[in-house]
Amino acid sequence: MKPDSPLLKILACPLDKGPLILEEAGGALYNPRLRRRYPIVDGIPQLLPSSGVPAVEEEPTVGNRHDVSAGPSDSAGGDRA
């Protein structure tokens, strides 16, 4: 599956119905809210609730992710008043 696929805009997690993020390697779709991965087998996302596996490590490096909900970080060491 390609990061610019229009299919990504309509795919949703089968458990919480929220959006999924394509991992940079393209081998899985990731739900950061539930920390679950759904594999992509032969280009087909496996989106049955039973096919999701818990993520065991930190949030993966993902492609095509733009988190605009987070504001600027105070710990960035930028200009402070």
PDB file of N, CA and C in Angstrom:
ATOM      1  N   MET A   1       0.843  -1.166   0.000  1.00  0.00           N
ATOM      2  CA  MET A   1       0.000   0.000   0.000  1.00  0.00           C
ATOM      3  C   MET A   1       0.895   1.239   0.000  1.00  0.00           C
ATOM      4  N   LYS A   2       0.558   2.204  -0.812  1.00  0.00           N
ATOM      5  CA  LYS A   2       1.353   3.425  -0.915  1.00  0.00           C
ATOM      6  C   LYS A   2       0.850   4.477   0.081  1.00  0.00           C
ATOM      7  N   PRO A   3       1.763   5.319   0.582  1.00  0.00           N
ATOM      8  CA  PRO A   3       1.358   6.346   1.552  1.00  0.00           C
ATOM      9  C   PRO A   3       0.346   7.346   1.008  1.00  0.00           C
ATOM     10  N   ASP A   4       0.313   7.536  -0.304  1.00  0.00           N
ATOM     11  CA  ASP A   4      -0.627   8.501  -0.873  1.00  0.00           C
ATOM     12  C   ASP A   4      -1.903   7.838  -1.398  1.00  0.00           C
ATOM     13  N   SER A   5      -2.137   6.594  -1.029  1.00  0.00           N
ATOM     14  CA  SER A   5      -3.312   5.865  -1.484  1.00  0.00           C
ATOM     15  C   SER A   5      -4.590   6.512  -0.940  1.00  0.00           C
ATOM     16  N   PRO A   6      -5.588   6.742  -1.804  1.00  0.00           N
ATOM     17  CA  PRO A   6      -6.853   7.306  -1.319  1.00  0.00           C
ATOM     18  C   PRO A   6      -7.571   6.365  -0.342  1.00  0.00           C
ATOM     19  N   LEU A   7      -7.218   5.086  -0.403  1.00  0.00           N
ATOM     20  CA  LEU A   7      -7.818   4.120   0.507  1.00  0.00           C
ATOM     21  C   LEU A   7      -7.499   4.445   1.968  1.00  0.00           C
ATOM     22  N   LEU A   8      -6.320   5.013   2.218  1.00  0.00           N
ATOM     23  CA  LEU A   8      -5.938   5.347   3.592  1.00  0.00           C
ATOM     24  C   LEU A   8      -6.883   6.350   4.237  1.00  0.00           C
ATOM     25  N   LYS A   9      -7.501   7.191   3.432  1.00  0.00           N
ATOM     26  CA  LYS A   9      -8.409   8.207   3.977  1.00  0.00           C
ATOM     27  C   LYS A   9      -9.711   7.609   4.487  1.00  0.00           C
ATOM     28  N   ILE A  10     -10.084   6.435   3.980  1.00  0.00           N
ATOM     29  CA  ILE A  10     -11.364   5.861   4.394  1.00  0.00           C
ATOM     30  C   ILE A  10     -11.219   4.651   5.314  1.00  0.00           C
ATOM     31  N   LEU A  11     -10.006   4.117   5.454  1.00  0.00           N
ATOM     32  CA  LEU A  11      -9.811   2.981   6.350  1.00  0.00           C
ATOM     33  C   LEU A  11      -9.901   3.445   7.800  1.00  0.00           C
ATOM     34  N   ALA A  12     -10.481   2.595   8.644  1.00  0.00           N
ATOM     35  CA  ALA A  12     -10.616   2.917  10.060  1.00  0.00           C
ATOM     36  C   ALA A  12     -10.347   1.668  10.888  1.00  0.00           C
ATOM     37  N   CYS A  13      -9.952   1.894  12.115  1.00  0.00           N
ATOM     38  CA  CYS A  13      -9.730   0.794  13.050  1.00  0.00           C
ATOM     39  C   CYS A  13     -11.060   0.076  13.285  1.00  0.00           C
ATOM     40  N   PRO A  14     -11.069  -1.251  13.240  1.00  0.00           N
ATOM     41  CA  PRO A  14     -12.321  -1.967  13.459  1.00  0.00           C
ATOM     42  C   PRO A  14     -12.815  -1.904  14.910  1.00  0.00           C
ATOM     43  N   LEU A  15     -11.952  -1.502  15.830  1.00  0.00           N
ATOM     44  CA  LEU A  15     -12.358  -1.452  17.232  1.00  0.00           C
ATOM     45  C   LEU A  15     -12.884  -0.081  17.649  1.00  0.00           C
ATOM     46  N   ASP A  16     -12.117   0.988  17.377  1.00  0.00           N
ATOM     47  CA  ASP A  16     -12.564   2.310  17.827  1.00  0.00           C
ATOM     48  C   ASP A  16     -13.031   3.213  16.681  1.00  0.00           C
ATOM     49  N   LYS A  17     -12.989   2.707  15.466  1.00  0.00           N
ATOM     50  CA  LYS A  17     -13.457   3.413  14.259  1.00  0.00           C
ATOM     51  C   LYS A  17     -12.670   4.686  13.952  1.00  0.00           C
ATOM     52  N   GLY A  18     -11.520   4.865  14.578  1.00  0.00           N
ATOM     53  CA  GLY A  18     -10.672   6.030  14.337  1.00  0.00           C
ATOM     54  C   GLY A  18      -9.712   5.788  13.176  1.00  0.00           C
ATOM     55  N   PRO A  19      -9.005   6.838  12.752  1.00  0.00           N
ATOM     56  CA  PRO A  19      -8.078   6.718  11.626  1.00  0.00           C
ATOM     57  C   PRO A  19      -6.860   5.865  11.975  1.00  0.00           C
ATOM     58  N   LEU A  20      -6.268   5.288  10.936  1.00  0.00           N
ATOM     59  CA  LEU A  20      -5.075   4.472  11.073  1.00  0.00           C
ATOM     60  C   LEU A  20      -3.916   5.152  10.364  1.00  0.00           C
ATOM     61  N   ILE A  21      -2.711   4.840  10.790  1.00  0.00           N
ATOM     62  CA  ILE A  21      -1.499   5.433  10.235  1.00  0.00           C
ATOM     63  C   ILE A  21      -0.702   4.334   9.545  1.00  0.00           C
ATOM     64  N   LEU A  22      -0.286   4.581   8.326  1.00  0.00           N
ATOM     65  CA  LEU A  22       0.540   3.625   7.607  1.00  0.00           C
ATOM     66  C   LEU A  22       1.959   3.704   8.127  1.00  0.00           C
ATOM     67  N   GLU A  23       2.504   2.583   8.584  1.00  0.00           N
ATOM     68  CA  GLU A  23       3.891   2.562   9.028  1.00  0.00           C
ATOM     69  C   GLU A  23       4.790   2.814   7.829  1.00  0.00           C
ATOM     70  N   GLU A  24       5.926   3.440   8.104  1.00  0.00           N
ATOM     71  CA  GLU A  24       6.841   3.833   7.041  1.00  0.00           C
ATOM     72  C   GLU A  24       7.258   2.650   6.169  1.00  0.00           C
ATOM     73  N   ALA A  25       7.449   1.495   6.767  1.00  0.00           N
ATOM     74  CA  ALA A  25       7.830   0.305   5.999  1.00  0.00           C
ATOM     75  C   ALA A  25       6.663  -0.212   5.160  1.00  0.00           C
ATOM     76  N   GLY A  26       5.444   0.224   5.458  1.00  0.00           N
ATOM     77  CA  GLY A  26       4.284  -0.181   4.682  1.00  0.00           C
ATOM     78  C   GLY A  26       3.770  -1.566   4.994  1.00  0.00           C
ATOM     79  N   GLY A  27       4.252  -2.172   6.063  1.00  0.00           N
ATOM     80  CA  GLY A  27       3.850  -3.531   6.386  1.00  0.00           C
ATOM     81  C   GLY A  27       2.675  -3.630   7.330  1.00  0.00           C
ATOM     82  N   ALA A  28       2.210  -2.483   7.844  1.00  0.00           N
ATOM     83  CA  ALA A  28       1.106  -2.522   8.798  1.00  0.00           C
ATOM     84  C   ALA A  28       0.458  -1.148   8.902  1.00  0.00           C
ATOM     85  N   LEU A  29      -0.781  -1.171   9.363  1.00  0.00           N
ATOM     86  CA  LEU A  29      -1.484   0.050   9.732  1.00  0.00           C
ATOM     87  C   LEU A  29      -1.481   0.105  11.249  1.00  0.00           C
ATOM     88  N   TYR A  30      -1.288   1.298  11.808  1.00  0.00           N
ATOM     89  CA  TYR A  30      -1.101   1.450  13.252  1.00  0.00           C
ATOM     90  C   TYR A  30      -2.174   2.357  13.836  1.00  0.00           C
ATOM     91  N   ASN A  31      -2.733   1.941  14.973  1.00  0.00           N
ATOM     92  CA  ASN A  31      -3.683   2.750  15.722  1.00  0.00           C
ATOM     93  C   ASN A  31      -2.968   3.222  16.990  1.00  0.00           C
ATOM     94  N   PRO A  32      -2.567   4.498  17.041  1.00  0.00           N
ATOM     95  CA  PRO A  32      -1.825   4.977  18.215  1.00  0.00           C
ATOM     96  C   PRO A  32      -2.687   5.090  19.473  1.00  0.00           C
ATOM     97  N   ARG A  33      -3.995   5.188  19.327  1.00  0.00           N
ATOM     98  CA  ARG A  33      -4.860   5.308  20.495  1.00  0.00           C
ATOM     99  C   ARG A  33      -4.928   3.990  21.264  1.00  0.00           C
ATOM    100  N   LEU A  34      -5.033   2.894  20.531  1.00  0.00           N
ATOM    101  CA  LEU A  34      -5.105   1.576  21.162  1.00  0.00           C
ATOM    102  C   LEU A  34      -3.767   0.845  21.138  1.00  0.00           C
ATOM    103  N   ARG A  35      -2.787   1.443  20.448  1.00  0.00           N
ATOM    104  CA  ARG A  35      -1.460   0.839  20.269  1.00  0.00           C
ATOM    105  C   ARG A  35      -1.569  -0.569  19.683  1.00  0.00           C
ATOM    106  N   ARG A  36      -2.283  -0.642  18.565  1.00  0.00           N
ATOM    107  CA  ARG A  36      -2.471  -1.913  17.861  1.00  0.00           C
ATOM    108  C   ARG A  36      -2.017  -1.760  16.419  1.00  0.00           C
ATOM    109  N   ARG A  37      -1.462  -2.843  15.888  1.00  0.00           N
ATOM    110  CA  ARG A  37      -1.025  -2.897  14.490  1.00  0.00           C
ATOM    111  C   ARG A  37      -1.895  -3.896  13.734  1.00  0.00           C
ATOM    112  N   TYR A  38      -2.251  -3.519  12.519  1.00  0.00           N
ATOM    113  CA  TYR A  38      -3.003  -4.394  11.632  1.00  0.00           C
ATOM    114  C   TYR A  38      -2.121  -4.670  10.421  1.00  0.00           C
ATOM    115  N   PRO A  39      -1.782  -5.931  10.169  1.00  0.00           N
ATOM    116  CA  PRO A  39      -0.851  -6.250   9.080  1.00  0.00           C
ATOM    117  C   PRO A  39      -1.463  -6.001   7.702  1.00  0.00           C
ATOM    118  N   ILE A  40      -0.578  -5.758   6.744  1.00  0.00           N
ATOM    119  CA  ILE A  40      -0.971  -5.662   5.339  1.00  0.00           C
ATOM    120  C   ILE A  40      -0.340  -6.865   4.654  1.00  0.00           C
ATOM    121  N   VAL A  41      -1.170  -7.760   4.142  1.00  0.00           N
ATOM    122  CA  VAL A  41      -0.710  -8.994   3.518  1.00  0.00           C
ATOM    123  C   VAL A  41      -1.033  -8.945   2.027  1.00  0.00           C
ATOM    124  N   ASP A  42      -0.013  -9.058   1.197  1.00  0.00           N
ATOM    125  CA  ASP A  42      -0.171  -8.988  -0.262  1.00  0.00           C
ATOM    126  C   ASP A  42      -0.930  -7.732  -0.687  1.00  0.00           C
ATOM    127  N   GLY A  43      -0.657  -6.625   0.006  1.00  0.00           N
ATOM    128  CA  GLY A  43      -1.280  -5.348  -0.333  1.00  0.00           C
ATOM    129  C   GLY A  43      -2.680  -5.163   0.216  1.00  0.00           C
ATOM    130  N   ILE A  44      -3.174  -6.121   0.995  1.00  0.00           N
ATOM    131  CA  ILE A  44      -4.537  -6.051   1.535  1.00  0.00           C
ATOM    132  C   ILE A  44      -4.484  -5.878   3.052  1.00  0.00           C
ATOM    133  N   PRO A  45      -5.035  -4.761   3.571  1.00  0.00           N
ATOM    134  CA  PRO A  45      -5.053  -4.560   5.022  1.00  0.00           C
ATOM    135  C   PRO A  45      -5.958  -5.597   5.700  1.00  0.00           C
ATOM    136  N   GLN A  46      -5.451  -6.198   6.742  1.00  0.00           N
ATOM    137  CA  GLN A  46      -6.202  -7.187   7.511  1.00  0.00           C
ATOM    138  C   GLN A  46      -6.867  -6.456   8.677  1.00  0.00           C
ATOM    139  N   LEU A  47      -8.114  -6.047   8.488  1.00  0.00           N
ATOM    140  CA  LEU A  47      -8.776  -5.180   9.459  1.00  0.00           C
ATOM    141  C   LEU A  47      -9.878  -5.868  10.257  1.00  0.00           C
ATOM    142  N   LEU A  48      -9.729  -7.139  10.501  1.00  0.00           N
ATOM    143  CA  LEU A  48     -10.630  -7.809  11.437  1.00  0.00           C
ATOM    144  C   LEU A  48     -10.136  -7.508  12.852  1.00  0.00           C
ATOM    145  N   PRO A  49     -11.043  -7.345  13.812  1.00  0.00           N
ATOM    146  CA  PRO A  49     -10.583  -7.087  15.179  1.00  0.00           C
ATOM    147  C   PRO A  49      -9.575  -8.125  15.675  1.00  0.00           C
ATOM    148  N   SER A  50      -9.758  -9.369  15.279  1.00  0.00           N
ATOM    149  CA  SER A  50      -8.852 -10.426  15.741  1.00  0.00           C
ATOM    150  C   SER A  50      -7.491 -10.388  15.056  1.00  0.00           C
ATOM    151  N   SER A  51      -7.352  -9.649  13.948  1.00  0.00           N
ATOM    152  CA  SER A  51      -6.062  -9.608  13.247  1.00  0.00           C
ATOM    153  C   SER A  51      -5.128  -8.536  13.800  1.00  0.00           C
ATOM    154  N   GLY A  52      -5.643  -7.641  14.632  1.00  0.00           N
ATOM    155  CA  GLY A  52      -4.804  -6.617  15.241  1.00  0.00           C
ATOM    156  C   GLY A  52      -3.957  -7.204  16.350  1.00  0.00           C
ATOM    157  N   VAL A  53      -2.708  -6.765  16.423  1.00  0.00           N
ATOM    158  CA  VAL A  53      -1.814  -7.236  17.481  1.00  0.00           C
ATOM    159  C   VAL A  53      -1.336  -6.040  18.295  1.00  0.00           C
ATOM    160  N   PRO A  54      -1.190  -6.211  19.603  1.00  0.00           N
ATOM    161  CA  PRO A  54      -0.700  -5.105  20.428  1.00  0.00           C
ATOM    162  C   PRO A  54       0.725  -4.716  20.032  1.00  0.00           C
ATOM    163  N   ALA A  55       0.972  -3.418  20.002  1.00  0.00           N
ATOM    164  CA  ALA A  55       2.322  -2.917  19.733  1.00  0.00           C
ATOM    165  C   ALA A  55       3.117  -3.065  21.024  1.00  0.00           C
ATOM    166  N   VAL A  56       4.317  -3.615  20.904  1.00  0.00           N
ATOM    167  CA  VAL A  56       5.115  -3.866  22.101  1.00  0.00           C
ATOM    168  C   VAL A  56       6.166  -2.791  22.341  1.00  0.00           C
ATOM    169  N   GLU A  57       6.535  -2.041  21.320  1.00  0.00           N
ATOM    170  CA  GLU A  57       7.549  -1.007  21.487  1.00  0.00           C
ATOM    171  C   GLU A  57       6.898   0.363  21.382  1.00  0.00           C
ATOM    172  N   GLU A  58       7.726   1.374  21.412  1.00  0.00           N
ATOM    173  CA  GLU A  58       7.246   2.742  21.285  1.00  0.00           C
ATOM    174  C   GLU A  58       6.527   2.922  19.964  1.00  0.00           C
ATOM    175  N   GLU A  59       5.825   4.039  19.845  1.00  0.00           N
ATOM    176  CA  GLU A  59       5.112   4.357  18.612  1.00  0.00           C
ATOM    177  C   GLU A  59       6.081   4.285  17.438  1.00  0.00           C
ATOM    178  N   PRO A  60       5.706   3.614  16.356  1.00  0.00           N
ATOM    179  CA  PRO A  60       6.621   3.400  15.236  1.00  0.00           C
ATOM    180  C   PRO A  60       6.898   4.665  14.447  1.00  0.00           C
ATOM    181  N   THR A  61       7.967   4.624  13.682  1.00  0.00           N
ATOM    182  CA  THR A  61       8.235   5.682  12.732  1.00  0.00           C
ATOM    183  C   THR A  61       7.233   5.516  11.610  1.00  0.00           C
ATOM    184  N   VAL A  62       6.504   6.574  11.334  1.00  0.00           N
ATOM    185  CA  VAL A  62       5.437   6.460  10.340  1.00  0.00           C
ATOM    186  C   VAL A  62       5.626   7.467   9.232  1.00  0.00           C
ATOM    187  N   GLY A  63       5.110   7.121   8.088  1.00  0.00           N
ATOM    188  CA  GLY A  63       5.097   8.035   6.965  1.00  0.00           C
ATOM    189  C   GLY A  63       3.703   8.618   6.842  1.00  0.00           C
ATOM    190  N   ASN A  64       3.592   9.769   6.222  1.00  0.00           N
ATOM    191  CA  ASN A  64       2.307  10.393   5.944  1.00  0.00           C
ATOM    192  C   ASN A  64       1.547  10.703   7.228  1.00  0.00           C
ATOM    193  N   ARG A  65       2.247  11.143   8.265  1.00  0.00           N
ATOM    194  CA  ARG A  65       1.586  11.486   9.523  1.00  0.00           C
ATOM    195  C   ARG A  65       1.825  12.949   9.820  1.00  0.00           C
ATOM    196  N   HIS A  66       0.759  13.662  10.029  1.00  0.00           N
ATOM    197  CA  HIS A  66       0.843  15.084  10.351  1.00  0.00           C
ATOM    198  C   HIS A  66      -0.027  15.310  11.569  1.00  0.00           C
ATOM    199  N   ASP A  67       0.587  15.381  12.738  1.00  0.00           N
ATOM    200  CA  ASP A  67      -0.150  15.581  13.966  1.00  0.00           C
ATOM    201  C   ASP A  67      -0.236  17.069  14.239  1.00  0.00           C
ATOM    202  N   VAL A  68      -1.373  17.657  13.904  1.00  0.00           N
ATOM    203  CA  VAL A  68      -1.539  19.091  14.094  1.00  0.00           C
ATOM    204  C   VAL A  68      -2.226  19.400  15.409  1.00  0.00           C
ATOM    205  N   SER A  69      -2.634  18.364  16.166  1.00  0.00           N
ATOM    206  CA  SER A  69      -3.315  18.607  17.429  1.00  0.00           C
ATOM    207  C   SER A  69      -2.362  19.044  18.525  1.00  0.00           C
ATOM    208  N   ALA A  70      -1.093  18.682  18.415  1.00  0.00           N
ATOM    209  CA  ALA A  70      -0.109  19.049  19.433  1.00  0.00           C
ATOM    210  C   ALA A  70       0.419  20.447  19.161  1.00  0.00           C
ATOM    211  N   GLY A  71       0.475  21.250  20.191  1.00  0.00           N
ATOM    212  CA  GLY A  71       0.997  22.597  20.058  1.00  0.00           C
ATOM    213  C   GLY A  71       2.510  22.589  20.098  1.00  0.00           C
ATOM    214  N   PRO A  72       3.113  23.765  20.028  1.00  0.00           N
ATOM    215  CA  PRO A  72       4.573  23.839  20.095  1.00  0.00           C
ATOM    216  C   PRO A  72       5.076  23.332  21.446  1.00  0.00           C
ATOM    217  N   SER A  73       6.187  22.671  21.423  1.00  0.00           N
ATOM    218  CA  SER A  73       6.752  22.091  22.638  1.00  0.00           C
ATOM    219  C   SER A  73       7.552  23.147  23.401  1.00  0.00           C
ATOM    220  N   ASP A  74       7.311  23.206  24.730  1.00  0.00           N
ATOM    221  CA  ASP A  74       8.078  24.134  25.562  1.00  0.00           C
ATOM    222  C   ASP A  74       9.491  23.633  25.801  1.00  0.00           C
ATOM    223  N   SER A  75       9.735  22.339  25.615  1.00  0.00           N
ATOM    224  CA  SER A  75      11.036  21.783  25.898  1.00  0.00           C
ATOM    225  C   SER A  75      11.978  21.886  24.690  1.00  0.00           C
ATOM    226  N   ALA A  76      11.549  22.548  23.639  1.00  0.00           N
ATOM    227  CA  ALA A  76      12.364  22.647  22.434  1.00  0.00           C
ATOM    228  C   ALA A  76      13.520  23.610  22.616  1.00  0.00           C
ATOM    229  N   GLY A  77      13.509  24.405  23.660  1.00  0.00           N
ATOM    230  CA  GLY A  77      14.608  25.321  23.908  1.00  0.00           C
ATOM    231  C   GLY A  77      14.561  26.551  23.011  1.00  0.00           C
ATOM    232  N   GLY A  78      13.369  26.896  22.538  1.00  0.00           N
ATOM    233  CA  GLY A  78      13.214  28.048  21.662  1.00  0.00           C
ATOM    234  C   GLY A  78      13.273  29.345  22.453  1.00  0.00           C
ATOM    235  N   ASP A  79      12.917  30.444  21.828  1.00  0.00           N
ATOM    236  CA  ASP A  79      12.925  31.746  22.480  1.00  0.00           C
ATOM    237  C   ASP A  79      11.841  31.785  23.551  1.00  0.00           C
ATOM    238  N   ARG A  80      12.257  32.114  24.742  1.00  0.00           N
ATOM    239  CA  ARG A  80      11.289  32.221  25.840  1.00  0.00           C
ATOM    240  C   ARG A  80      11.308  33.645  26.359  1.00  0.00           C
ATOM    241  N   ALA A  81      10.159  34.089  26.829  1.00  0.00           N
ATOM    242  CA  ALA A  81      10.038  35.449  27.368  1.00  0.00           C
ATOM    243  C   ALA A  81      10.340  35.484  28.835  1.00  0.00           C
TER     244      ALA A  81
END
